[in-house]
């Protein structure tokens, strides 16, 4: 059975929250759905007289401003690509907005990760998302954080550090438990390392996520000749432990291999245990 394509469509899921804080991740891969969902989030707040602060990057900022109208006492726009270039500036900005509206529930849209961010910036953006839950744990605020789920891709030929960092940054952005992120990084590291051990042409890594899981796909020109690879435990003295380790680490592993087409391995890890 062939693998399915990367999942499409948008998904909004509650990432964290309590009676005061509601923090949602909104995962999208279609601009029309993105604009529709964010517009409805804002309009719902305005209908309830809840002040709304919108901070998104690039052209999305201009398009949303056109859809929603000019600033008003209940609607504020932030300059995400300026203020949010250093994610540490974002929580103080939201603190100030909350303080302007004492006794009211407020709404916030903050898209702190966008194409073109450096690895270091994405790491801090992921940390910022986690710290929002701490900073506003007892605050009456509804937060929506959009994420573009179109797959990121990375070619690798000699070094695996960027591949591991890419996987780790996606896991952190989703708020996955540290142990699950570590397991997925180890699994992706094993597969990409096999490329460097057994092929000479390098490989390519794709990473994307849905509402339920993060998916890593590795493709190279190698050919796995053993149909039971990864399904038999080897003795410590033997080689070939990589696929066994990967199957122990991940929730699902798909392997498709042939001499003509090479190998595609897809690793699945649920965002939460269970």
PDB file of C-alpha atoms in Angstrom:
ATOM      1  CA  UNK A   1       0.000   0.000   0.000  1.00  0.00           C
ATOM      2  CA  UNK A   2       1.478   3.398  -0.948  1.00  0.00           C
ATOM      3  CA  UNK A   3       2.042   6.098   1.619  1.00  0.00           C
ATOM      4  CA  UNK A   4      -0.480   8.927   1.741  1.00  0.00           C
ATOM      5  CA  UNK A   5       0.625  12.437   0.914  1.00  0.00           C
ATOM      6  CA  UNK A   6       1.348  14.924   3.668  1.00  0.00           C
ATOM      7  CA  UNK A   7      -1.950  15.779   5.373  1.00  0.00           C
ATOM      8  CA  UNK A   8      -3.669  18.950   4.257  1.00  0.00           C
ATOM      9  CA  UNK A   9      -6.273  21.191   5.781  1.00  0.00           C
ATOM     10  CA  UNK A  10      -6.222  23.292   8.887  1.00  0.00           C
ATOM     11  CA  UNK A  11      -6.626  22.281  12.489  1.00  0.00           C
ATOM     12  CA  UNK A  12      -7.188  24.269  15.626  1.00  0.00           C
ATOM     13  CA  UNK A  13      -6.469  22.485  18.879  1.00  0.00           C
ATOM     14  CA  UNK A  14      -6.257  23.480  22.493  1.00  0.00           C
ATOM     15  CA  UNK A  15      -2.628  23.306  23.550  1.00  0.00           C
ATOM     16  CA  UNK A  16      -2.956  24.407  27.149  1.00  0.00           C
ATOM     17  CA  UNK A  17      -5.314  26.278  29.381  1.00  0.00           C
ATOM     18  CA  UNK A  18      -7.416  26.670  32.505  1.00  0.00           C
ATOM     19  CA  UNK A  19     -10.425  28.806  33.509  1.00  0.00           C
ATOM     20  CA  UNK A  20      -8.445  31.988  32.922  1.00  0.00           C
ATOM     21  CA  UNK A  21      -6.042  31.139  30.110  1.00  0.00           C
ATOM     22  CA  UNK A  22      -7.059  29.505  26.834  1.00  0.00           C
ATOM     23  CA  UNK A  23      -4.029  28.872  24.613  1.00  0.00           C
ATOM     24  CA  UNK A  24      -4.692  27.297  21.225  1.00  0.00           C
ATOM     25  CA  UNK A  25      -2.385  26.197  18.437  1.00  0.00           C
ATOM     26  CA  UNK A  26      -3.881  26.757  14.998  1.00  0.00           C
ATOM     27  CA  UNK A  27      -2.207  24.611  12.334  1.00  0.00           C
ATOM     28  CA  UNK A  28      -2.835  25.680   8.756  1.00  0.00           C
ATOM     29  CA  UNK A  29      -1.700  25.046   5.202  1.00  0.00           C
ATOM     30  CA  UNK A  30      -4.244  27.122   3.301  1.00  0.00           C
ATOM     31  CA  UNK A  31      -4.362  30.928   3.309  1.00  0.00           C
ATOM     32  CA  UNK A  32      -8.131  31.167   2.880  1.00  0.00           C
ATOM     33  CA  UNK A  33      -8.707  28.953   5.916  1.00  0.00           C
ATOM     34  CA  UNK A  34      -6.092  30.942   7.816  1.00  0.00           C
ATOM     35  CA  UNK A  35      -7.786  34.276   7.116  1.00  0.00           C
ATOM     36  CA  UNK A  36     -11.252  32.871   7.808  1.00  0.00           C
ATOM     37  CA  UNK A  37     -10.281  31.291  11.137  1.00  0.00           C
ATOM     38  CA  UNK A  38      -8.345  34.290  12.434  1.00  0.00           C
ATOM     39  CA  UNK A  39     -11.043  36.734  11.322  1.00  0.00           C
ATOM     40  CA  UNK A  40     -13.713  34.730  13.143  1.00  0.00           C
ATOM     41  CA  UNK A  41     -11.554  34.592  16.298  1.00  0.00           C
ATOM     42  CA  UNK A  42     -11.229  38.378  16.226  1.00  0.00           C
ATOM     43  CA  UNK A  43     -14.885  39.058  15.384  1.00  0.00           C
ATOM     44  CA  UNK A  44     -16.069  36.743  18.162  1.00  0.00           C
ATOM     45  CA  UNK A  45     -14.017  38.770  20.615  1.00  0.00           C
ATOM     46  CA  UNK A  46     -15.313  42.098  19.340  1.00  0.00           C
ATOM     47  CA  UNK A  47     -18.916  40.874  19.539  1.00  0.00           C
ATOM     48  CA  UNK A  48     -18.303  40.118  23.220  1.00  0.00           C
ATOM     49  CA  UNK A  49     -16.566  43.471  23.781  1.00  0.00           C
ATOM     50  CA  UNK A  50     -13.263  41.661  24.391  1.00  0.00           C
ATOM     51  CA  UNK A  51     -10.199  43.710  23.376  1.00  0.00           C
ATOM     52  CA  UNK A  52      -8.156  41.950  20.684  1.00  0.00           C
ATOM     53  CA  UNK A  53      -4.450  42.248  19.893  1.00  0.00           C
ATOM     54  CA  UNK A  54      -3.320  40.847  16.516  1.00  0.00           C
ATOM     55  CA  UNK A  55       0.388  40.309  15.745  1.00  0.00           C
ATOM     56  CA  UNK A  56       1.195  38.277  12.628  1.00  0.00           C
ATOM     57  CA  UNK A  57       4.112  38.508  10.172  1.00  0.00           C
ATOM     58  CA  UNK A  58       4.533  39.634   6.592  1.00  0.00           C
ATOM     59  CA  UNK A  59       1.686  40.060   4.137  1.00  0.00           C
ATOM     60  CA  UNK A  60      -0.746  38.347   6.496  1.00  0.00           C
ATOM     61  CA  UNK A  61      -0.616  41.461   8.663  1.00  0.00           C
ATOM     62  CA  UNK A  62      -1.707  43.707   5.778  1.00  0.00           C
ATOM     63  CA  UNK A  63      -4.436  41.345   4.591  1.00  0.00           C
ATOM     64  CA  UNK A  64      -5.923  40.943   8.071  1.00  0.00           C
ATOM     65  CA  UNK A  65      -5.870  44.693   8.621  1.00  0.00           C
ATOM     66  CA  UNK A  66      -7.805  45.102   5.372  1.00  0.00           C
ATOM     67  CA  UNK A  67     -10.350  42.469   6.416  1.00  0.00           C
ATOM     68  CA  UNK A  68     -10.802  43.629   9.994  1.00  0.00           C
ATOM     69  CA  UNK A  69     -10.507  47.378   9.588  1.00  0.00           C
ATOM     70  CA  UNK A  70      -8.502  50.067  11.313  1.00  0.00           C
ATOM     71  CA  UNK A  71      -7.443  50.059  14.937  1.00  0.00           C
ATOM     72  CA  UNK A  72     -10.085  50.939  17.487  1.00  0.00           C
ATOM     73  CA  UNK A  73     -10.378  50.953  21.292  1.00  0.00           C
ATOM     74  CA  UNK A  74     -11.047  47.196  21.071  1.00  0.00           C
ATOM     75  CA  UNK A  75      -8.636  46.246  18.269  1.00  0.00           C
ATOM     76  CA  UNK A  76      -4.849  46.621  18.224  1.00  0.00           C
ATOM     77  CA  UNK A  77      -2.266  45.512  15.660  1.00  0.00           C
ATOM     78  CA  UNK A  78       1.316  44.628  16.559  1.00  0.00           C
ATOM     79  CA  UNK A  79       4.441  44.628  14.375  1.00  0.00           C
ATOM     80  CA  UNK A  80       5.385  40.955  14.724  1.00  0.00           C
ATOM     81  CA  UNK A  81       8.346  40.963  12.327  1.00  0.00           C
ATOM     82  CA  UNK A  82       9.849  43.913  14.214  1.00  0.00           C
ATOM     83  CA  UNK A  83       8.951  43.366  17.871  1.00  0.00           C
ATOM     84  CA  UNK A  84       8.871  39.594  17.492  1.00  0.00           C
ATOM     85  CA  UNK A  85      12.266  39.347  15.826  1.00  0.00           C
ATOM     86  CA  UNK A  86      13.424  38.813  19.403  1.00  0.00           C
ATOM     87  CA  UNK A  87      10.626  36.679  20.912  1.00  0.00           C
ATOM     88  CA  UNK A  88      11.582  37.844  24.418  1.00  0.00           C
ATOM     89  CA  UNK A  89       9.864  41.176  23.615  1.00  0.00           C
ATOM     90  CA  UNK A  90       6.457  39.610  23.018  1.00  0.00           C
ATOM     91  CA  UNK A  91       5.360  38.701  26.541  1.00  0.00           C
ATOM     92  CA  UNK A  92       6.015  42.232  27.894  1.00  0.00           C
ATOM     93  CA  UNK A  93       3.999  43.628  24.979  1.00  0.00           C
ATOM     94  CA  UNK A  94       1.058  41.376  25.827  1.00  0.00           C
ATOM     95  CA  UNK A  95       1.409  42.180  29.544  1.00  0.00           C
ATOM     96  CA  UNK A  96       1.016  45.862  28.659  1.00  0.00           C
ATOM     97  CA  UNK A  97      -2.087  45.189  26.546  1.00  0.00           C
ATOM     98  CA  UNK A  98      -3.707  43.184  29.354  1.00  0.00           C
ATOM     99  CA  UNK A  99      -2.917  45.971  31.834  1.00  0.00           C
ATOM    100  CA  UNK A 100      -4.727  48.485  29.608  1.00  0.00           C
ATOM    101  CA  UNK A 101      -7.946  46.505  30.041  1.00  0.00           C
ATOM    102  CA  UNK A 102      -8.265  45.560  33.721  1.00  0.00           C
ATOM    103  CA  UNK A 103     -11.104  43.240  34.604  1.00  0.00           C
ATOM    104  CA  UNK A 104     -11.719  42.251  30.971  1.00  0.00           C
ATOM    105  CA  UNK A 105     -10.960  39.056  29.085  1.00  0.00           C
ATOM    106  CA  UNK A 106      -8.703  39.870  26.151  1.00  0.00           C
ATOM    107  CA  UNK A 107      -7.792  37.994  22.986  1.00  0.00           C
ATOM    108  CA  UNK A 108      -4.390  37.676  21.351  1.00  0.00           C
ATOM    109  CA  UNK A 109      -3.211  36.277  18.021  1.00  0.00           C
ATOM    110  CA  UNK A 110       0.557  35.833  17.896  1.00  0.00           C
ATOM    111  CA  UNK A 111       2.396  34.107  15.032  1.00  0.00           C
ATOM    112  CA  UNK A 112       6.003  34.085  16.209  1.00  0.00           C
ATOM    113  CA  UNK A 113       7.355  31.454  13.760  1.00  0.00           C
ATOM    114  CA  UNK A 114       7.482  32.224  10.059  1.00  0.00           C
ATOM    115  CA  UNK A 115       9.503  31.249   6.944  1.00  0.00           C
ATOM    116  CA  UNK A 116      12.975  32.748   6.969  1.00  0.00           C
ATOM    117  CA  UNK A 117      13.491  32.507  10.716  1.00  0.00           C
ATOM    118  CA  UNK A 118      16.945  31.249  11.659  1.00  0.00           C
ATOM    119  CA  UNK A 119      17.320  28.047  13.676  1.00  0.00           C
ATOM    120  CA  UNK A 120      18.198  30.102  16.763  1.00  0.00           C
ATOM    121  CA  UNK A 121      15.140  32.325  16.301  1.00  0.00           C
ATOM    122  CA  UNK A 122      12.844  29.320  15.871  1.00  0.00           C
ATOM    123  CA  UNK A 123      14.256  27.810  19.049  1.00  0.00           C
ATOM    124  CA  UNK A 124      13.456  30.983  20.988  1.00  0.00           C
ATOM    125  CA  UNK A 125      10.032  31.245  19.352  1.00  0.00           C
ATOM    126  CA  UNK A 126       9.256  27.728  20.592  1.00  0.00           C
ATOM    127  CA  UNK A 127      10.444  28.663  24.069  1.00  0.00           C
ATOM    128  CA  UNK A 128       8.264  31.773  23.962  1.00  0.00           C
ATOM    129  CA  UNK A 129       5.201  29.637  23.208  1.00  0.00           C
ATOM    130  CA  UNK A 130       5.859  27.499  26.266  1.00  0.00           C
ATOM    131  CA  UNK A 131       6.467  30.545  28.474  1.00  0.00           C
ATOM    132  CA  UNK A 132       3.118  32.064  27.503  1.00  0.00           C
ATOM    133  CA  UNK A 133       1.466  29.353  29.594  1.00  0.00           C
ATOM    134  CA  UNK A 134       3.552  30.346  32.605  1.00  0.00           C
ATOM    135  CA  UNK A 135       3.289  34.104  32.149  1.00  0.00           C
ATOM    136  CA  UNK A 136      -0.507  34.172  31.767  1.00  0.00           C
ATOM    137  CA  UNK A 137      -1.514  31.106  33.776  1.00  0.00           C
ATOM    138  CA  UNK A 138      -3.962  33.101  35.950  1.00  0.00           C
ATOM    139  CA  UNK A 139      -4.948  35.735  33.369  1.00  0.00           C
ATOM    140  CA  UNK A 140      -8.264  35.949  31.535  1.00  0.00           C
ATOM    141  CA  UNK A 141      -6.829  35.784  28.036  1.00  0.00           C
ATOM    142  CA  UNK A 142      -7.604  33.703  24.944  1.00  0.00           C
ATOM    143  CA  UNK A 143      -4.465  33.145  22.856  1.00  0.00           C
ATOM    144  CA  UNK A 144      -4.299  31.745  19.333  1.00  0.00           C
ATOM    145  CA  UNK A 145      -0.890  30.892  17.861  1.00  0.00           C
ATOM    146  CA  UNK A 146      -0.951  30.033  14.138  1.00  0.00           C
ATOM    147  CA  UNK A 147       1.598  27.603  12.650  1.00  0.00           C
ATOM    148  CA  UNK A 148       2.159  26.956   8.970  1.00  0.00           C
ATOM    149  CA  UNK A 149       2.217  23.138   8.657  1.00  0.00           C
ATOM    150  CA  UNK A 150       3.489  22.988   5.074  1.00  0.00           C
ATOM    151  CA  UNK A 151       6.475  20.682   5.328  1.00  0.00           C
ATOM    152  CA  UNK A 152       9.939  22.073   5.875  1.00  0.00           C
ATOM    153  CA  UNK A 153      12.656  20.291   3.919  1.00  0.00           C
ATOM    154  CA  UNK A 154      16.385  19.986   4.441  1.00  0.00           C
ATOM    155  CA  UNK A 155      19.083  18.344   2.368  1.00  0.00           C
ATOM    156  CA  UNK A 156      22.030  16.756   4.186  1.00  0.00           C
ATOM    157  CA  UNK A 157      25.312  15.340   2.922  1.00  0.00           C
ATOM    158  CA  UNK A 158      27.881  15.517   5.712  1.00  0.00           C
ATOM    159  CA  UNK A 159      26.445  16.999   8.911  1.00  0.00           C
ATOM    160  CA  UNK A 160      23.349  15.844  10.796  1.00  0.00           C
ATOM    161  CA  UNK A 161      23.159  18.707  13.288  1.00  0.00           C
ATOM    162  CA  UNK A 162      20.738  20.794  11.216  1.00  0.00           C
ATOM    163  CA  UNK A 163      18.491  17.777  10.699  1.00  0.00           C
ATOM    164  CA  UNK A 164      18.299  17.096  14.428  1.00  0.00           C
ATOM    165  CA  UNK A 165      17.719  20.790  15.185  1.00  0.00           C
ATOM    166  CA  UNK A 166      14.874  20.949  12.661  1.00  0.00           C
ATOM    167  CA  UNK A 167      13.093  17.981  14.250  1.00  0.00           C
ATOM    168  CA  UNK A 168      13.623  19.335  17.762  1.00  0.00           C
ATOM    169  CA  UNK A 169      12.294  22.795  16.858  1.00  0.00           C
ATOM    170  CA  UNK A 170       9.056  21.339  15.449  1.00  0.00           C
ATOM    171  CA  UNK A 171       8.527  19.214  18.543  1.00  0.00           C
ATOM    172  CA  UNK A 172       9.144  22.172  20.853  1.00  0.00           C
ATOM    173  CA  UNK A 173       6.792  24.404  18.840  1.00  0.00           C
ATOM    174  CA  UNK A 174       4.016  21.842  19.383  1.00  0.00           C
ATOM    175  CA  UNK A 175       4.640  21.697  23.113  1.00  0.00           C
ATOM    176  CA  UNK A 176       5.523  17.998  23.051  1.00  0.00           C
ATOM    177  CA  UNK A 177       6.988  16.447  26.171  1.00  0.00           C
ATOM    178  CA  UNK A 178      10.775  16.629  26.278  1.00  0.00           C
ATOM    179  CA  UNK A 179      11.122  12.830  26.351  1.00  0.00           C
ATOM    180  CA  UNK A 180       9.058  12.438  23.190  1.00  0.00           C
ATOM    181  CA  UNK A 181      11.058  15.139  21.403  1.00  0.00           C
ATOM    182  CA  UNK A 182      14.289  13.415  22.425  1.00  0.00           C
ATOM    183  CA  UNK A 183      13.040  10.048  21.162  1.00  0.00           C
ATOM    184  CA  UNK A 184      12.052  11.510  17.812  1.00  0.00           C
ATOM    185  CA  UNK A 185      15.371  13.339  17.449  1.00  0.00           C
ATOM    186  CA  UNK A 186      17.226  10.089  18.194  1.00  0.00           C
ATOM    187  CA  UNK A 187      15.105   8.192  15.662  1.00  0.00           C
ATOM    188  CA  UNK A 188      15.569  10.815  12.945  1.00  0.00           C
ATOM    189  CA  UNK A 189      19.277  10.887  13.748  1.00  0.00           C
ATOM    190  CA  UNK A 190      19.546   7.123  13.292  1.00  0.00           C
ATOM    191  CA  UNK A 191      17.825   7.226   9.890  1.00  0.00           C
ATOM    192  CA  UNK A 192      19.788  10.177   8.558  1.00  0.00           C
ATOM    193  CA  UNK A 193      23.028   8.669   9.868  1.00  0.00           C
ATOM    194  CA  UNK A 194      22.256   5.501   7.909  1.00  0.00           C
ATOM    195  CA  UNK A 195      22.155   7.639   4.776  1.00  0.00           C
ATOM    196  CA  UNK A 196      25.686   8.856   5.411  1.00  0.00           C
ATOM    197  CA  UNK A 197      26.931   5.368   6.304  1.00  0.00           C
ATOM    198  CA  UNK A 198      25.475   3.510   3.354  1.00  0.00           C
ATOM    199  CA  UNK A 199      25.079   5.982   0.476  1.00  0.00           C
ATOM    200  CA  UNK A 200      27.271   8.554  -1.217  1.00  0.00           C
ATOM    201  CA  UNK A 201      24.626  10.974  -2.510  1.00  0.00           C
ATOM    202  CA  UNK A 202      23.227  12.360   0.757  1.00  0.00           C
ATOM    203  CA  UNK A 203      19.546  12.510   1.579  1.00  0.00           C
ATOM    204  CA  UNK A 204      16.591  14.779   2.188  1.00  0.00           C
ATOM    205  CA  UNK A 205      14.510  15.264   5.345  1.00  0.00           C
ATOM    206  CA  UNK A 206      10.936  16.568   5.447  1.00  0.00           C
ATOM    207  CA  UNK A 207       9.187  17.554   8.690  1.00  0.00           C
ATOM    208  CA  UNK A 208       5.537  18.510   9.131  1.00  0.00           C
ATOM    209  CA  UNK A 209       2.817  18.081  11.703  1.00  0.00           C
ATOM    210  CA  UNK A 210      -0.920  17.613  11.989  1.00  0.00           C
ATOM    211  CA  UNK A 211      -3.184  18.195  14.946  1.00  0.00           C
ATOM    212  CA  UNK A 212      -2.308  14.771  16.326  1.00  0.00           C
ATOM    213  CA  UNK A 213       1.299  14.038  15.405  1.00  0.00           C
ATOM    214  CA  UNK A 214       4.639  15.166  14.038  1.00  0.00           C
ATOM    215  CA  UNK A 215       5.948  13.365  10.967  1.00  0.00           C
ATOM    216  CA  UNK A 216       9.532  13.092   9.696  1.00  0.00           C
ATOM    217  CA  UNK A 217      10.269  11.651   6.276  1.00  0.00           C
ATOM    218  CA  UNK A 218      13.762  10.700   5.107  1.00  0.00           C
ATOM    219  CA  UNK A 219      14.544   9.814   1.507  1.00  0.00           C
ATOM    220  CA  UNK A 220      17.824   8.620   0.019  1.00  0.00           C
ATOM    221  CA  UNK A 221      19.196   6.368  -2.713  1.00  0.00           C
ATOM    222  CA  UNK A 222      19.942   3.418  -0.435  1.00  0.00           C
ATOM    223  CA  UNK A 223      18.197   0.065  -0.680  1.00  0.00           C
ATOM    224  CA  UNK A 224      17.234  -2.023   2.354  1.00  0.00           C
ATOM    225  CA  UNK A 225      17.495  -5.637   1.197  1.00  0.00           C
ATOM    226  CA  UNK A 226      16.284  -7.315   4.404  1.00  0.00           C
ATOM    227  CA  UNK A 227      12.444  -7.281   4.545  1.00  0.00           C
ATOM    228  CA  UNK A 228      12.624  -7.884   8.312  1.00  0.00           C
ATOM    229  CA  UNK A 229      14.986  -4.970   8.975  1.00  0.00           C
ATOM    230  CA  UNK A 230      13.992  -3.286  12.232  1.00  0.00           C
ATOM    231  CA  UNK A 231      11.772  -6.189  13.292  1.00  0.00           C
ATOM    232  CA  UNK A 232      14.460  -8.449  14.720  1.00  0.00           C
ATOM    233  CA  UNK A 233      16.652  -7.750  17.716  1.00  0.00           C
ATOM    234  CA  UNK A 234      20.379  -8.088  17.005  1.00  0.00           C
ATOM    235  CA  UNK A 235      23.029  -9.182  19.480  1.00  0.00           C
ATOM    236  CA  UNK A 236      25.210  -6.386  20.880  1.00  0.00           C
ATOM    237  CA  UNK A 237      28.127  -7.518  18.711  1.00  0.00           C
ATOM    238  CA  UNK A 238      26.168  -7.186  15.463  1.00  0.00           C
ATOM    239  CA  UNK A 239      25.633  -4.068  13.373  1.00  0.00           C
ATOM    240  CA  UNK A 240      22.275  -2.923  12.065  1.00  0.00           C
ATOM    241  CA  UNK A 241      20.668  -1.766  15.315  1.00  0.00           C
ATOM    242  CA  UNK A 242      19.431   1.538  13.855  1.00  0.00           C
ATOM    243  CA  UNK A 243      16.024   0.489  12.523  1.00  0.00           C
ATOM    244  CA  UNK A 244      15.351  -1.588  15.631  1.00  0.00           C
ATOM    245  CA  UNK A 245      16.020   1.479  17.796  1.00  0.00           C
ATOM    246  CA  UNK A 246      13.799   3.627  15.565  1.00  0.00           C
ATOM    247  CA  UNK A 247      10.878   1.219  15.915  1.00  0.00           C
ATOM    248  CA  UNK A 248      11.237   1.272  19.693  1.00  0.00           C
ATOM    249  CA  UNK A 249      11.293   5.082  19.786  1.00  0.00           C
ATOM    250  CA  UNK A 250       8.456   5.984  17.404  1.00  0.00           C
ATOM    251  CA  UNK A 251       4.708   5.398  17.432  1.00  0.00           C
ATOM    252  CA  UNK A 252       4.736   4.270  13.791  1.00  0.00           C
ATOM    253  CA  UNK A 253       7.469   3.682  11.210  1.00  0.00           C
ATOM    254  CA  UNK A 254       6.732   3.262   7.487  1.00  0.00           C
ATOM    255  CA  UNK A 255       9.467   1.892   5.220  1.00  0.00           C
ATOM    256  CA  UNK A 256       9.286   1.751   1.426  1.00  0.00           C
ATOM    257  CA  UNK A 257      12.415   0.610  -0.396  1.00  0.00           C
ATOM    258  CA  UNK A 258      13.469  -0.670  -3.801  1.00  0.00           C
ATOM    259  CA  UNK A 259      16.664  -0.905  -5.795  1.00  0.00           C
ATOM    260  CA  UNK A 260      15.285   1.398  -8.478  1.00  0.00           C
ATOM    261  CA  UNK A 261      13.661   4.107  -6.332  1.00  0.00           C
ATOM    262  CA  UNK A 262      15.770   4.072  -3.167  1.00  0.00           C
ATOM    263  CA  UNK A 263      14.304   4.303   0.327  1.00  0.00           C
ATOM    264  CA  UNK A 264      11.670   6.440   2.007  1.00  0.00           C
ATOM    265  CA  UNK A 265      11.208   6.111   5.749  1.00  0.00           C
ATOM    266  CA  UNK A 266       8.449   8.007   7.531  1.00  0.00           C
ATOM    267  CA  UNK A 267       8.504   8.411  11.315  1.00  0.00           C
ATOM    268  CA  UNK A 268       5.318   9.243  13.235  1.00  0.00           C
ATOM    269  CA  UNK A 269       5.206  10.555  16.800  1.00  0.00           C
ATOM    270  CA  UNK A 270       1.957  11.517  18.507  1.00  0.00           C
ATOM    271  CA  UNK A 271       1.985  14.924  20.135  1.00  0.00           C
ATOM    272  CA  UNK A 272       0.844  13.367  23.421  1.00  0.00           C
ATOM    273  CA  UNK A 273       1.142   9.951  25.053  1.00  0.00           C
ATOM    274  CA  UNK A 274      -1.770   7.600  24.687  1.00  0.00           C
TER     275      UNK A 274
END
